[in-house]
mmCIF file of C-alpha atoms in Angstrom:
data_model
loop_
_atom_site.group_PDB
_atom_site.id
_atom_site.type_symbol
_atom_site.label_atom_id
_atom_site.label_comp_id
_atom_site.label_asym_id
_atom_site.label_seq_id
_atom_site.Cartn_x
_atom_site.Cartn_y
_atom_site.Cartn_z
ATOM 1 C CA MET A 60 116.068 60.778 172.403
ATOM 2 C CA ARG A 61 112.990 59.294 173.914
ATOM 3 C CA GLN A 62 110.420 57.615 171.651
ATOM 4 C CA LYS A 63 106.787 58.461 172.162
ATOM 5 C CA ASN A 64 104.806 55.502 173.441
ATOM 6 C CA THR A 65 101.388 55.653 171.765
ATOM 7 C CA LYS A 66 98.689 53.493 173.112
ATOM 8 C CA PRO A 67 97.672 50.757 170.638
ATOM 9 C CA TRP A 68 93.954 51.179 171.357
ATOM 10 C CA LEU A 69 94.170 54.830 170.293
ATOM 11 C CA ARG A 70 95.569 53.839 166.900
ATOM 12 C CA MET A 71 92.852 51.235 166.530
ATOM 13 C CA ALA A 72 90.168 53.806 167.381
ATOM 14 C CA TRP A 73 91.428 56.172 164.675
ATOM 15 C CA LEU A 74 91.529 53.360 162.129
ATOM 16 C CA LEU A 75 87.938 52.415 162.983
ATOM 17 C CA ILE A 76 86.766 56.024 162.676
ATOM 18 C CA ILE A 77 88.445 56.420 159.287
ATOM 19 C CA GLY A 78 87.017 53.064 158.166
ATOM 20 C CA PHE A 79 83.482 54.107 159.132
ATOM 21 C CA LEU A 80 83.864 57.396 157.257
ATOM 22 C CA ILE A 81 85.088 55.645 154.102
ATOM 23 C CA SER A 82 82.347 53.008 154.245
ATOM 24 C CA GLY A 83 79.757 55.777 154.762
ATOM 25 C CA ILE A 84 80.931 57.507 151.586
ATOM 26 C CA ALA A 85 80.836 54.236 149.636
ATOM 27 C CA HIS A 86 77.390 53.415 151.036
ATOM 28 C CA SER A 87 76.008 56.802 149.976
ATOM 29 C CA GLU A 88 77.118 56.127 146.372
ATOM 30 C CA ILE A 89 75.284 52.791 146.421
ATOM 31 C CA MET A 90 72.159 54.475 147.789
ATOM 32 C CA GLU A 91 72.005 56.831 144.782
ATOM 33 C CA THR A 92 71.537 53.880 142.414
ATOM 34 C CA ASP A 93 69.453 51.864 144.886
ATOM 35 C CA GLY A 94 66.160 52.838 143.203
ATOM 36 C CA MET A 95 67.206 51.389 139.840
ATOM 37 C CA ASN A 96 66.057 48.015 138.491
ATOM 38 C CA THR A 97 67.932 45.863 135.983
ATOM 39 C CA ILE A 98 66.898 43.766 132.988
ATOM 40 C CA VAL A 99 69.422 41.014 132.251
ATOM 41 C CA GLY A 100 69.690 38.969 129.079
ATOM 42 C CA SER A 101 71.761 37.960 126.085
ATOM 43 C CA VAL A 102 71.906 38.828 122.378
ATOM 44 C CA TRP A 103 72.768 36.409 119.557
ATOM 45 C CA TYR A 104 72.287 35.775 115.843
ATOM 46 C CA ARG A 105 72.176 32.677 113.608
ATOM 47 C CA GLU A 106 74.444 33.795 110.762
ATOM 48 C CA ARG A 107 77.919 32.282 110.637
ATOM 49 C CA MET A 108 79.891 35.491 110.427
ATOM 50 C CA LEU A 109 82.019 37.700 112.615
ATOM 51 C CA LEU A 110 81.155 41.251 113.496
ATOM 52 C CA PRO A 111 83.512 44.049 112.483
ATOM 53 C CA PRO A 112 85.878 45.091 115.285
ATOM 54 C CA ASN A 113 84.094 48.440 115.687
ATOM 55 C CA ALA A 114 80.594 46.950 116.117
ATOM 56 C CA GLU A 115 78.364 48.080 118.986
ATOM 57 C CA ILE A 116 75.228 46.591 120.469
ATOM 58 C CA LEU A 117 72.483 49.067 121.370
ATOM 59 C CA ILE A 118 69.592 48.016 123.621
ATOM 60 C CA ASN A 119 66.588 50.273 124.268
ATOM 61 C CA LEU A 120 63.707 49.925 126.701
ATOM 62 C CA GLU A 121 60.760 51.732 125.110
ATOM 63 C CA ASP A 122 57.116 52.422 125.868
ATOM 64 C CA VAL A 123 55.112 51.661 122.716
ATOM 65 C CA ALA A 124 51.631 52.072 124.229
ATOM 66 C CA ARG A 125 50.629 55.035 122.060
ATOM 67 C CA ALA A 126 50.022 53.919 118.499
ATOM 68 C CA ASP A 127 49.812 57.433 117.087
ATOM 69 C CA ALA A 128 53.102 58.679 118.544
ATOM 70 C CA PRO A 129 56.754 57.694 118.524
ATOM 71 C CA SER A 130 57.826 55.339 121.266
ATOM 72 C CA GLU A 131 59.150 56.866 124.470
ATOM 73 C CA GLN A 132 62.668 55.764 125.364
ATOM 74 C CA ILE A 133 62.909 54.774 129.039
ATOM 75 C CA ALA A 134 66.500 53.472 129.194
ATOM 76 C CA THR A 135 69.344 52.564 126.869
ATOM 77 C CA THR A 136 72.702 50.853 126.987
ATOM 78 C CA ARG A 137 75.435 50.526 124.382
ATOM 79 C CA PHE A 138 78.447 48.222 124.531
ATOM 80 C CA ALA A 139 81.082 46.656 122.310
ATOM 81 C CA PRO A 140 80.626 42.897 121.878
ATOM 82 C CA GLU A 141 83.620 41.020 123.226
ATOM 83 C CA GLY A 142 84.348 37.366 122.591
ATOM 84 C CA GLY A 143 81.852 35.067 120.968
ATOM 85 C CA GLN A 144 78.118 35.166 121.140
ATOM 86 C CA PRO A 145 75.812 35.211 122.964
ATOM 87 C CA TRP A 146 76.694 38.580 124.471
ATOM 88 C CA THR A 147 75.238 39.252 127.898
ATOM 89 C CA PHE A 148 73.833 42.631 128.829
ATOM 90 C CA SER A 149 72.309 44.377 131.795
ATOM 91 C CA LEU A 150 70.061 47.378 131.273
ATOM 92 C CA GLU A 151 69.369 49.593 134.275
ATOM 93 C CA TYR A 152 66.132 51.572 134.293
ATOM 94 C CA ASP A 153 64.284 53.801 136.715
ATOM 95 C CA PRO A 154 60.984 52.138 137.722
ATOM 96 C CA ALA A 155 59.572 55.599 138.506
ATOM 97 C CA LYS A 156 59.467 56.226 134.723
ATOM 98 C CA LEU A 157 57.047 53.312 134.212
ATOM 99 C CA HIS A 158 53.289 53.712 134.445
ATOM 100 C CA ASN A 159 50.408 51.253 134.525
ATOM 101 C CA LYS A 160 49.158 52.102 131.006
ATOM 102 C CA GLY A 161 52.558 51.554 129.407
ATOM 103 C CA ARG A 162 53.517 48.712 127.079
ATOM 104 C CA TYR A 163 57.248 48.150 127.416
ATOM 105 C CA VAL A 164 59.416 46.413 124.847
ATOM 106 C CA LEU A 165 63.112 45.978 124.160
ATOM 107 C CA ARG A 166 64.688 46.847 120.818
ATOM 108 C CA VAL A 167 68.151 45.623 119.943
ATOM 109 C CA ARG A 168 70.451 46.836 117.161
ATOM 110 C CA ILE A 169 73.986 45.931 116.192
ATOM 111 C CA GLU A 170 75.721 48.762 114.346
ATOM 112 C CA ALA A 171 79.167 49.501 112.915
ATOM 113 C CA ASP A 172 80.260 52.905 111.623
ATOM 114 C CA GLY A 173 76.671 54.144 111.890
ATOM 115 C CA ARG A 174 75.361 51.342 109.657
ATOM 116 C CA LEU A 175 72.746 48.931 110.882
ATOM 117 C CA LEU A 176 73.984 45.323 110.674
ATOM 118 C CA PHE A 177 71.450 43.379 112.775
ATOM 119 C CA THR A 178 68.162 44.272 114.446
ATOM 120 C CA SER A 179 65.495 42.606 116.542
ATOM 121 C CA THR A 180 62.476 41.783 114.398
ATOM 122 C CA GLU A 181 60.135 40.306 116.996
ATOM 123 C CA HIS A 182 58.073 41.934 119.721
ATOM 124 C CA ILE A 183 60.172 41.533 122.895
ATOM 125 C CA PRO A 184 58.124 42.303 126.021
ATOM 126 C CA ALA A 185 60.380 43.673 128.734
ATOM 127 C CA PHE A 186 58.473 42.358 131.739
ATOM 128 C CA ASP A 187 56.369 39.350 130.580
ATOM 129 C CA ARG A 188 58.528 36.522 131.921
ATOM 130 C CA PRO A 189 58.974 34.652 135.182
ATOM 131 C CA PRO A 190 61.141 36.389 137.794
ATOM 132 C CA GLY A 191 64.825 35.614 137.410
ATOM 133 C CA GLU A 192 64.489 34.296 133.838
ATOM 134 C CA ARG A 193 67.021 35.880 131.480
ATOM 135 C CA LEU A 194 65.954 37.265 128.130
ATOM 136 C CA LYS A 195 67.428 35.602 125.038
ATOM 137 C CA ILE A 196 67.127 38.011 122.136
ATOM 138 C CA MET A 197 67.849 36.877 118.603
ATOM 139 C CA VAL A 198 68.647 39.604 116.086
ATOM 140 C CA SER A 199 68.386 39.224 112.317
ATOM 141 C CA LEU A 200 70.704 40.324 109.553
ATOM 142 C CA VAL A 201 69.482 43.490 107.845
ATOM 143 C CA ALA A 202 68.444 42.913 104.247
ATOM 144 C CA GLY A 203 70.958 44.285 101.781
ATOM 145 C CA ARG A 204 73.755 43.240 99.520
ATOM 146 C CA GLN A 205 76.047 42.723 102.516
ATOM 147 C CA ALA A 206 75.632 43.149 106.241
ATOM 148 C CA GLY A 207 75.271 46.801 107.069
ATOM 149 C CA GLU A 208 75.253 47.995 103.474
ATOM 150 C CA ASN A 209 72.481 50.461 102.866
ATOM 151 C CA VAL A 210 70.002 49.380 100.230
ATOM 152 C CA PRO A 211 69.162 52.199 97.819
ATOM 153 C CA PRO A 212 65.512 53.246 97.921
ATOM 154 C CA THR A 213 63.389 51.702 95.223
ATOM 155 C CA LYS A 214 61.302 53.789 92.872
ATOM 156 C CA PRO A 215 57.557 53.260 93.224
ATOM 157 C CA ASP A 216 55.960 51.163 90.529
ATOM 158 C CA ALA A 217 53.954 53.473 88.243
ATOM 159 C CA SER A 218 51.210 50.849 87.842
ATOM 160 C CA LEU A 219 50.566 50.874 91.594
ATOM 161 C CA THR A 220 50.141 54.614 92.036
ATOM 162 C CA ASN A 221 46.683 56.067 92.076
ATOM 163 C CA THR A 222 45.887 58.910 89.739
ATOM 164 C CA TYR A 223 42.685 60.833 90.316
#
C-alpha cells in the first residue's frame, strides 16, 4: 500500500488558517469588554479578629450627586476574602454610565449570612486620586454586641418627643 505524500507547506497553511480563526474568536471576546474601565484597590480593617469562613466583601460604585434621592449604583463586585488582609479587588465599570454632574463614591461592606460585619464609614471618592494609585479602604466593625450581631432598635426617649 502506498502512503500519501502530503506537502508540509500545505499542513502549515491549514494550521495558520485555524490559528487565525481561533485568535479572531478570542480577540472578539476581548473587544466586548474593551470599553470597560477598572478601579483597583484593597480592603482592610484594624480589629484583631478573623472573618467567618462564609464572609463576603461587597464593593459598590455609586453616584451620590442627588441629595434628595437614593444613590444610583453604577457597578458592583462581590468576592470571598481569601488569605489574610488586605484583600485586593478590581471593580469593572462602564464609563458610559458616568456623567459630568455625578459624584462617584465607593461603599464597602463585609457580610456573613446576610449580617453586616464591617462597613466603610468615610467618604471614598472613586476618581479623586493620581493615576495608577491604588485605593486603600479601611472598613470599621459594625456597632453591636458582637461582629455582625444585629442591635435591637431602641425605643425613643419620651422626654425628647414633641407633643403639640
